[in-house]
PDB file of C-alpha atoms in Angstrom:
ATOM      1  CA  ASP E 170     -21.063-123.247 -42.127  1.00  0.00           C
ATOM      2  CA  THR E 171     -24.143-120.965 -41.783  1.00  0.00           C
ATOM      3  CA  GLU E 172     -26.162-122.028 -44.497  1.00  0.00           C
ATOM      4  CA  VAL E 173     -28.733-124.092 -46.100  1.00  0.00           C
ATOM      5  CA  THR E 174     -27.902-125.506 -49.337  1.00  0.00           C
ATOM      6  CA  GLN E 175     -30.156-126.994 -52.172  1.00  0.00           C
ATOM      7  CA  THR E 176     -29.408-129.083 -55.295  1.00  0.00           C
ATOM      8  CA  PRO E 177     -30.299-128.787 -58.055  1.00  0.00           C
ATOM      9  CA  LYS E 178     -31.017-125.144 -58.717  1.00  0.00           C
ATOM     10  CA  HIS E 179     -33.393-125.871 -61.460  1.00  0.00           C
ATOM     11  CA  LEU E 180     -34.958-129.199 -62.451  1.00  0.00           C
ATOM     12  CA  VAL E 181     -37.153-129.788 -65.556  1.00  0.00           C
ATOM     13  CA  MET E 182     -38.740-133.280 -65.488  1.00  0.00           C
ATOM     14  CA  GLY E 183     -41.517-135.110 -67.324  1.00  0.00           C
ATOM     15  CA  MET E 184     -44.605-136.344 -65.496  1.00  0.00           C
ATOM     16  CA  THR E 185     -43.288-139.946 -65.725  1.00  0.00           C
ATOM     17  CA  ASN E 186     -40.051-139.197 -64.194  1.00  0.00           C
ATOM     18  CA  LYS E 187     -38.581-140.086 -60.872  1.00  0.00           C
ATOM     19  CA  LYS E 188     -36.296-137.357 -59.437  1.00  0.00           C
ATOM     20  CA  SER E 189     -34.997-136.207 -56.174  1.00  0.00           C
ATOM     21  CA  LEU E 190     -34.087-132.893 -54.264  1.00  0.00           C
ATOM     22  CA  LYS E 191     -31.583-132.236 -51.802  1.00  0.00           C
ATOM     23  CA  CYS E 192     -30.955-130.191 -48.819  1.00  0.00           C
ATOM     24  CA  GLU E 193     -28.074-129.801 -46.664  1.00  0.00           C
ATOM     25  CA  GLN E 194     -26.983-128.023 -43.564  1.00  0.00           C
ATOM     26  CA  HIS E 195     -24.053-128.091 -41.103  1.00  0.00           C
ATOM     27  CA  MET E 196     -24.990-125.843 -38.451  1.00  0.00           C
ATOM     28  CA  GLY E 197     -26.133-128.668 -36.126  1.00  0.00           C
ATOM     29  CA  HIS E 198     -30.113-127.983 -36.693  1.00  0.00           C
ATOM     30  CA  ARG E 199     -32.075-130.598 -35.567  1.00  0.00           C
ATOM     31  CA  ALA E 200     -35.343-129.676 -37.617  1.00  0.00           C
ATOM     32  CA  MET E 201     -35.778-129.340 -41.074  1.00  0.00           C
ATOM     33  CA  TYR E 202     -38.491-128.305 -43.142  1.00  0.00           C
ATOM     34  CA  TRP E 203     -39.880-128.589 -46.999  1.00  0.00           C
ATOM     35  CA  TYR E 204     -41.798-125.668 -48.309  1.00  0.00           C
ATOM     36  CA  LYS E 205     -43.313-125.141 -51.826  1.00  0.00           C
ATOM     37  CA  GLN E 206     -43.998-121.765 -52.948  1.00  0.00           C
ATOM     38  CA  LYS E 207     -45.663-120.519 -56.190  1.00  0.00           C
ATOM     39  CA  ALA E 208     -45.318-117.505 -57.869  1.00  0.00           C
ATOM     40  CA  LYS E 209     -46.283-113.995 -55.870  1.00  0.00           C
ATOM     41  CA  LYS E 210     -47.221-116.282 -52.994  1.00  0.00           C
ATOM     42  CA  PRO E 211     -45.981-117.165 -49.364  1.00  0.00           C
ATOM     43  CA  PRO E 212     -44.544-120.472 -48.814  1.00  0.00           C
ATOM     44  CA  GLU E 213     -46.639-123.518 -47.859  1.00  0.00           C
ATOM     45  CA  LEU E 214     -45.354-125.880 -45.441  1.00  0.00           C
ATOM     46  CA  MET E 215     -45.246-129.572 -46.819  1.00  0.00           C
ATOM     47  CA  PHE E 216     -42.907-131.461 -44.147  1.00  0.00           C
ATOM     48  CA  VAL E 217     -41.274-131.059 -40.819  1.00  0.00           C
ATOM     49  CA  TYR E 218     -38.467-133.464 -39.583  1.00  0.00           C
ATOM     50  CA  SER E 219     -37.323-133.150 -36.026  1.00  0.00           C
ATOM     51  CA  TYR E 220     -34.578-135.283 -34.750  1.00  0.00           C
ATOM     52  CA  GLU E 221     -34.552-137.223 -38.160  1.00  0.00           C
ATOM     53  CA  LYS E 222     -38.566-138.136 -37.466  1.00  0.00           C
ATOM     54  CA  LEU E 223     -41.294-137.002 -39.697  1.00  0.00           C
ATOM     55  CA  SER E 224     -43.149-134.658 -37.458  1.00  0.00           C
ATOM     56  CA  ILE E 225     -45.650-132.800 -39.648  1.00  0.00           C
ATOM     57  CA  ASN E 226     -46.879-133.859 -43.036  1.00  0.00           C
ATOM     58  CA  GLU E 227     -49.365-131.082 -44.120  1.00  0.00           C
ATOM     59  CA  SER E 228     -51.389-133.564 -46.185  1.00  0.00           C
ATOM     60  CA  VAL E 229     -48.986-133.533 -49.048  1.00  0.00           C
ATOM     61  CA  PRO E 230     -49.932-135.974 -52.005  1.00  0.00           C
ATOM     62  CA  SER E 231     -47.670-139.243 -52.156  1.00  0.00           C
ATOM     63  CA  ARG E 232     -46.225-138.528 -55.325  1.00  0.00           C
ATOM     64  CA  PHE E 233     -43.875-136.247 -52.765  1.00  0.00           C
ATOM     65  CA  SER E 234     -41.883-138.424 -50.608  1.00  0.00           C
ATOM     66  CA  PRO E 235     -39.548-136.970 -48.113  1.00  0.00           C
ATOM     67  CA  GLU E 236     -36.767-138.816 -46.399  1.00  0.00           C
ATOM     68  CA  CYS E 237     -34.389-137.478 -43.716  1.00  0.00           C
ATOM     69  CA  PRO E 238     -31.060-139.987 -43.885  1.00  0.00           C
ATOM     70  CA  ASN E 239     -29.045-137.953 -41.010  1.00  0.00           C
ATOM     71  CA  SER E 240     -29.418-134.704 -39.197  1.00  0.00           C
ATOM     72  CA  SER E 241     -27.650-132.551 -41.724  1.00  0.00           C
ATOM     73  CA  LEU E 242     -29.570-134.216 -44.941  1.00  0.00           C
ATOM     74  CA  LEU E 243     -33.131-133.683 -46.053  1.00  0.00           C
ATOM     75  CA  ASN E 244     -34.425-135.096 -49.591  1.00  0.00           C
ATOM     76  CA  LEU E 245     -37.513-134.839 -51.635  1.00  0.00           C
ATOM     77  CA  HIS E 246     -38.218-138.071 -53.847  1.00  0.00           C
ATOM     78  CA  LEU E 247     -40.614-137.026 -56.825  1.00  0.00           C
ATOM     79  CA  HIS E 248     -42.320-139.371 -58.957  1.00  0.00           C
ATOM     80  CA  ALA E 249     -45.261-138.785 -61.127  1.00  0.00           C
ATOM     81  CA  LEU E 250     -45.881-135.077 -60.704  1.00  0.00           C
ATOM     82  CA  GLN E 251     -48.274-133.027 -62.595  1.00  0.00           C
ATOM     83  CA  PRO E 252     -47.650-129.633 -64.084  1.00  0.00           C
ATOM     84  CA  GLU E 253     -49.152-127.965 -61.270  1.00  0.00           C
ATOM     85  CA  ASP E 254     -46.559-129.197 -59.082  1.00  0.00           C
ATOM     86  CA  SER E 255     -44.143-126.747 -60.909  1.00  0.00           C
ATOM     87  CA  ALA E 256     -42.653-124.334 -58.329  1.00  0.00           C
ATOM     88  CA  LEU E 257     -39.710-123.037 -55.858  1.00  0.00           C
ATOM     89  CA  TYR E 258     -39.250-125.876 -53.429  1.00  0.00           C
ATOM     90  CA  LEU E 259     -37.690-124.586 -50.208  1.00  0.00           C
ATOM     91  CA  CYS E 260     -35.748-126.377 -47.481  1.00  0.00           C
ATOM     92  CA  ALA E 261     -35.320-124.646 -44.232  1.00  0.00           C
ATOM     93  CA  SER E 262     -33.671-125.751 -40.956  1.00  0.00           C
ATOM     94  CA  SER E 263     -33.728-124.673 -37.297  1.00  0.00           C
ATOM     95  CA  ARG E 264     -32.053-125.688 -34.042  1.00  0.00           C
ATOM     96  CA  GLY E 265     -35.027-126.882 -32.562  1.00  0.00           C
ATOM     97  CA  LEU E 266     -38.715-126.526 -32.726  1.00  0.00           C
ATOM     98  CA  ALA E 267     -39.816-123.979 -29.751  1.00  0.00           C
ATOM     99  CA  GLY E 268     -38.610-120.464 -28.273  1.00  0.00           C
ATOM    100  CA  GLU E 269     -35.901-118.784 -30.237  1.00  0.00           C
ATOM    101  CA  VAL E 270     -34.398-122.061 -31.405  1.00  0.00           C
ATOM    102  CA  GLY E 271     -37.082-122.337 -33.917  1.00  0.00           C
ATOM    103  CA  GLU E 272     -35.939-119.467 -36.008  1.00  0.00           C
ATOM    104  CA  GLN E 273     -36.180-120.979 -39.328  1.00  0.00           C
ATOM    105  CA  PHE E 274     -33.311-120.624 -42.042  1.00  0.00           C
ATOM    106  CA  PHE E 275     -34.145-121.092 -45.664  1.00  0.00           C
ATOM    107  CA  GLY E 276     -31.962-122.411 -48.514  1.00  0.00           C
ATOM    108  CA  PRO E 277     -31.900-120.548 -51.989  1.00  0.00           C
ATOM    109  CA  GLY E 278     -34.763-123.290 -52.986  1.00  0.00           C
ATOM    110  CA  THR E 279     -35.166-125.505 -56.244  1.00  0.00           C
ATOM    111  CA  ARG E 280     -36.998-124.343 -59.327  1.00  0.00           C
ATOM    112  CA  LEU E 281     -38.817-127.140 -60.495  1.00  0.00           C
ATOM    113  CA  THR E 282     -40.649-127.426 -63.725  1.00  0.00           C
ATOM    114  CA  VAL E 283     -42.946-130.176 -64.629  1.00  0.00           C
ATOM    115  CA  LEU E 284     -43.589-130.978 -68.537  1.00  0.00           C
TER     116      LEU E 284
ATOM    117  CA  GLN V 268     -58.121-118.216 -37.201  1.00  0.00           C
ATOM    118  CA  GLN V 269     -55.245-119.608 -38.650  1.00  0.00           C
ATOM    119  CA  GLN V 270     -54.950-116.728 -41.029  1.00  0.00           C
ATOM    120  CA  VAL V 271     -52.053-113.868 -41.306  1.00  0.00           C
ATOM    121  CA  LYS V 272     -53.636-110.784 -43.078  1.00  0.00           C
ATOM    122  CA  GLN V 273     -50.926-108.408 -44.407  1.00  0.00           C
ATOM    123  CA  SER V 274     -51.275-104.795 -46.264  1.00  0.00           C
ATOM    124  CA  PRO V 275     -50.446-103.238 -48.634  1.00  0.00           C
ATOM    125  CA  GLN V 276     -50.144-105.660 -51.366  1.00  0.00           C
ATOM    126  CA  SER V 277     -47.490-103.213 -52.977  1.00  0.00           C
ATOM    127  CA  LEU V 278     -45.590-100.331 -51.940  1.00  0.00           C
ATOM    128  CA  ILE V 279     -43.458 -97.687 -53.443  1.00  0.00           C
ATOM    129  CA  VAL V 280     -41.265 -95.382 -51.272  1.00  0.00           C
ATOM    130  CA  GLN V 281     -38.847 -92.879 -52.316  1.00  0.00           C
ATOM    131  CA  LYS V 282     -35.196 -93.441 -51.199  1.00  0.00           C
ATOM    132  CA  GLY V 283     -34.614 -91.939 -47.667  1.00  0.00           C
ATOM    133  CA  GLY V 284     -38.427 -92.647 -46.964  1.00  0.00           C
ATOM    134  CA  ILE V 285     -40.342 -95.050 -44.501  1.00  0.00           C
ATOM    135  CA  SER V 286     -41.551 -98.357 -45.830  1.00  0.00           C
ATOM    136  CA  ILE V 287     -44.416 -99.556 -43.278  1.00  0.00           C
ATOM    137  CA  ILE V 288     -45.742-102.764 -43.707  1.00  0.00           C
ATOM    138  CA  ASN V 289     -48.433-103.992 -41.402  1.00  0.00           C
ATOM    139  CA  CYS V 290     -49.882-107.501 -40.488  1.00  0.00           C
ATOM    140  CA  ALA V 291     -52.747-108.415 -38.300  1.00  0.00           C
ATOM    141  CA  TYR V 292     -53.610-112.149 -37.000  1.00  0.00           C
ATOM    142  CA  GLU V 293     -56.666-113.366 -34.819  1.00  0.00           C
ATOM    143  CA  ASN V 294     -55.091-116.716 -33.011  1.00  0.00           C
ATOM    144  CA  THR V 295     -54.079-115.646 -29.389  1.00  0.00           C
ATOM    145  CA  ALA V 296     -51.874-118.773 -29.289  1.00  0.00           C
ATOM    146  CA  PHE V 297     -49.393-117.622 -31.756  1.00  0.00           C
ATOM    147  CA  ASP V 298     -45.869-117.158 -29.915  1.00  0.00           C
ATOM    148  CA  TYR V 299     -43.196-115.607 -32.345  1.00  0.00           C
ATOM    149  CA  PHE V 300     -43.559-113.364 -35.165  1.00  0.00           C
ATOM    150  CA  PRO V 301     -40.613-113.176 -37.730  1.00  0.00           C
ATOM    151  CA  TRP V 302     -40.393-110.962 -40.941  1.00  0.00           C
ATOM    152  CA  TYR V 303     -38.955-112.431 -43.745  1.00  0.00           C
ATOM    153  CA  GLN V 304     -37.376-110.796 -46.840  1.00  0.00           C
ATOM    154  CA  GLN V 305     -37.452-112.598 -50.316  1.00  0.00           C
ATOM    155  CA  PHE V 306     -35.555-111.580 -53.603  1.00  0.00           C
ATOM    156  CA  PRO V 307     -36.491-112.626 -56.958  1.00  0.00           C
ATOM    157  CA  GLY V 308     -35.159-116.324 -57.364  1.00  0.00           C
ATOM    158  CA  LYS V 309     -34.116-116.713 -53.871  1.00  0.00           C
ATOM    159  CA  GLY V 310     -35.121-118.206 -50.727  1.00  0.00           C
ATOM    160  CA  PRO V 311     -36.717-115.959 -47.721  1.00  0.00           C
ATOM    161  CA  ALA V 312     -33.865-114.315 -45.589  1.00  0.00           C
ATOM    162  CA  LEU V 313     -34.954-114.023 -42.009  1.00  0.00           C
ATOM    163  CA  LEU V 314     -34.880-109.925 -41.115  1.00  0.00           C
ATOM    164  CA  ILE V 315     -36.272-109.548 -37.659  1.00  0.00           C
ATOM    165  CA  ALA V 316     -38.290-111.463 -35.100  1.00  0.00           C
ATOM    166  CA  ILE V 317     -40.420-110.616 -32.085  1.00  0.00           C
ATOM    167  CA  ARG V 318     -42.372-112.288 -29.317  1.00  0.00           C
ATOM    168  CA  PRO V 319     -45.750-111.236 -27.994  1.00  0.00           C
ATOM    169  CA  ASP V 320     -44.422-109.901 -24.952  1.00  0.00           C
ATOM    170  CA  VAL V 321     -42.467-107.224 -26.405  1.00  0.00           C
ATOM    171  CA  SER V 322     -43.851-104.028 -27.920  1.00  0.00           C
ATOM    172  CA  GLU V 323     -40.985-102.977 -30.005  1.00  0.00           C
ATOM    173  CA  LYS V 324     -37.760-104.292 -31.431  1.00  0.00           C
ATOM    174  CA  LYS V 325     -35.120-102.381 -33.751  1.00  0.00           C
ATOM    175  CA  GLU V 326     -32.074-104.060 -35.483  1.00  0.00           C
ATOM    176  CA  GLY V 327     -30.296-101.157 -37.481  1.00  0.00           C
ATOM    177  CA  ARG V 328     -32.611 -99.583 -39.835  1.00  0.00           C
ATOM    178  CA  PHE V 329     -35.587-102.540 -39.401  1.00  0.00           C
ATOM    179  CA  THR V 330     -37.963-101.956 -36.535  1.00  0.00           C
ATOM    180  CA  ILE V 331     -41.135-104.212 -35.567  1.00  0.00           C
ATOM    181  CA  SER V 332     -43.973-102.478 -33.931  1.00  0.00           C
ATOM    182  CA  PHE V 333     -45.991-105.056 -31.923  1.00  0.00           C
ATOM    183  CA  ASN V 334     -49.492-104.379 -30.343  1.00  0.00           C
ATOM    184  CA  LYS V 335     -50.656-107.175 -28.636  1.00  0.00           C
ATOM    185  CA  SER V 336     -54.505-105.968 -27.848  1.00  0.00           C
ATOM    186  CA  ALA V 337     -55.107-105.250 -31.250  1.00  0.00           C
ATOM    187  CA  LYS V 338     -53.335-108.401 -32.528  1.00  0.00           C
ATOM    188  CA  GLN V 339     -51.365-106.409 -35.120  1.00  0.00           C
ATOM    189  CA  PHE V 340     -47.615-105.953 -35.814  1.00  0.00           C
ATOM    190  CA  SER V 341     -45.663-103.857 -38.250  1.00  0.00           C
ATOM    191  CA  LEU V 342     -42.596-103.571 -39.990  1.00  0.00           C
ATOM    192  CA  HIS V 343     -40.693-100.138 -40.342  1.00  0.00           C
ATOM    193  CA  ILE V 344     -38.001 -99.791 -42.836  1.00  0.00           C
ATOM    194  CA  MET V 345     -36.166 -96.247 -42.252  1.00  0.00           C
ATOM    195  CA  ASP V 346     -34.164 -94.659 -44.713  1.00  0.00           C
ATOM    196  CA  SER V 347     -35.109 -97.233 -47.170  1.00  0.00           C
ATOM    197  CA  GLN V 348     -32.735 -97.657 -50.207  1.00  0.00           C
ATOM    198  CA  PRO V 349     -33.130 -99.089 -53.536  1.00  0.00           C
ATOM    199  CA  GLY V 350     -31.485-102.526 -52.261  1.00  0.00           C
ATOM    200  CA  ASP V 351     -34.512-103.056 -49.816  1.00  0.00           C
ATOM    201  CA  SER V 352     -36.824-103.526 -53.156  1.00  0.00           C
ATOM    202  CA  ALA V 353     -37.825-106.966 -52.650  1.00  0.00           C
ATOM    203  CA  THR V 354     -41.046-108.826 -51.589  1.00  0.00           C
ATOM    204  CA  TYR V 355     -41.565-108.891 -47.491  1.00  0.00           C
ATOM    205  CA  PHE V 356     -43.722-111.817 -45.657  1.00  0.00           C
ATOM    206  CA  CYS V 357     -44.765-111.327 -42.063  1.00  0.00           C
ATOM    207  CA  ALA V 358     -45.441-114.886 -40.322  1.00  0.00           C
ATOM    208  CA  ALA V 359     -46.839-116.144 -37.115  1.00  0.00           C
ATOM    209  CA  ARG V 360     -45.675-119.422 -35.330  1.00  0.00           C
ATOM    210  CA  GLY V 361     -48.394-121.784 -34.280  1.00  0.00           C
ATOM    211  CA  GLY V 362     -47.392-122.241 -30.625  1.00  0.00           C
ATOM    212  CA  ARG V 363     -49.711-123.979 -28.213  1.00  0.00           C
ATOM    213  CA  TYR V 364     -52.556-124.004 -30.730  1.00  0.00           C
ATOM    214  CA  TYR V 365     -50.947-126.619 -32.731  1.00  0.00           C
ATOM    215  CA  GLY V 366     -50.777-128.999 -29.617  1.00  0.00           C
ATOM    216  CA  GLY V 367     -47.018-128.873 -29.203  1.00  0.00           C
ATOM    217  CA  ALA V 368     -43.767-127.804 -30.581  1.00  0.00           C
ATOM    218  CA  THR V 369     -44.219-127.873 -34.301  1.00  0.00           C
ATOM    219  CA  ASN V 370     -42.861-124.567 -35.128  1.00  0.00           C
ATOM    220  CA  LYS V 371     -45.510-124.222 -38.011  1.00  0.00           C
ATOM    221  CA  LEU V 372     -45.232-120.800 -39.488  1.00  0.00           C
ATOM    222  CA  ILE V 373     -48.289-119.144 -41.215  1.00  0.00           C
ATOM    223  CA  PHE V 374     -47.106-116.439 -43.600  1.00  0.00           C
ATOM    224  CA  GLY V 375     -48.923-113.333 -44.684  1.00  0.00           C
ATOM    225  CA  THR V 376     -49.951-112.868 -48.361  1.00  0.00           C
ATOM    226  CA  GLY V 377     -46.473-110.625 -48.878  1.00  0.00           C
ATOM    227  CA  THR V 378     -45.691-107.178 -49.793  1.00  0.00           C
ATOM    228  CA  LEU V 379     -43.886-106.482 -52.800  1.00  0.00           C
ATOM    229  CA  LEU V 380     -41.423-103.028 -51.763  1.00  0.00           C
ATOM    230  CA  ALA V 381     -40.103-100.894 -54.608  1.00  0.00           C
ATOM    231  CA  VAL V 382     -37.699 -98.220 -53.817  1.00  0.00           C
ATOM    232  CA  GLN V 383     -37.362 -95.645 -56.243  1.00  0.00           C
ATOM    233  CA  PRO V 384     -33.838 -94.032 -56.396  1.00  0.00           C
TER     234      PRO V 384
END
């Protein structure tokens, strides 16, 4: 298995809802990432996990809560989001954090719409 | 110093032509420079990457040229095809500047490439 999968593909939620995004990889990668991408913009890093520990939090609002239950799985819990949080949420993984093993492979993304 | 500047913003090339996208950076601590290709509604796909100790890397029709002294790098797509129509992002990795191995990528603003048949 050489891909990063993300579910759901599309999500519509209200501002009072609680939902979760899921990301999975079975490539044995030990680093996983969440990015946010607005239309016609580059991906923006949100969180980095290395060996299931949070390595980077790019000052993301607390309404986004990441979780890494094991080395293959990464979740993003969403609560009390705002309409401006609507975006494509991308997950990525890499074998490690340095050198050639740092090459990041992206999933297809979850298109989130907040009403 | 954390920016990567990418140009042009959009590019139209005839089928069979050469597409050239340029990027420039300031931070000399960047240690890895990948290019990503993204189709509408899809995640970015790693296309090709280069380290700063290499001046050129070629994979099929895609070539990265790297000029360390000028702090510039570019993507050349030879024999461009309509299937190459996508958005291309250059990126640079933070390296030592970020106090250790964080693998943070700084992306350029993207180039929308259209290859006309």
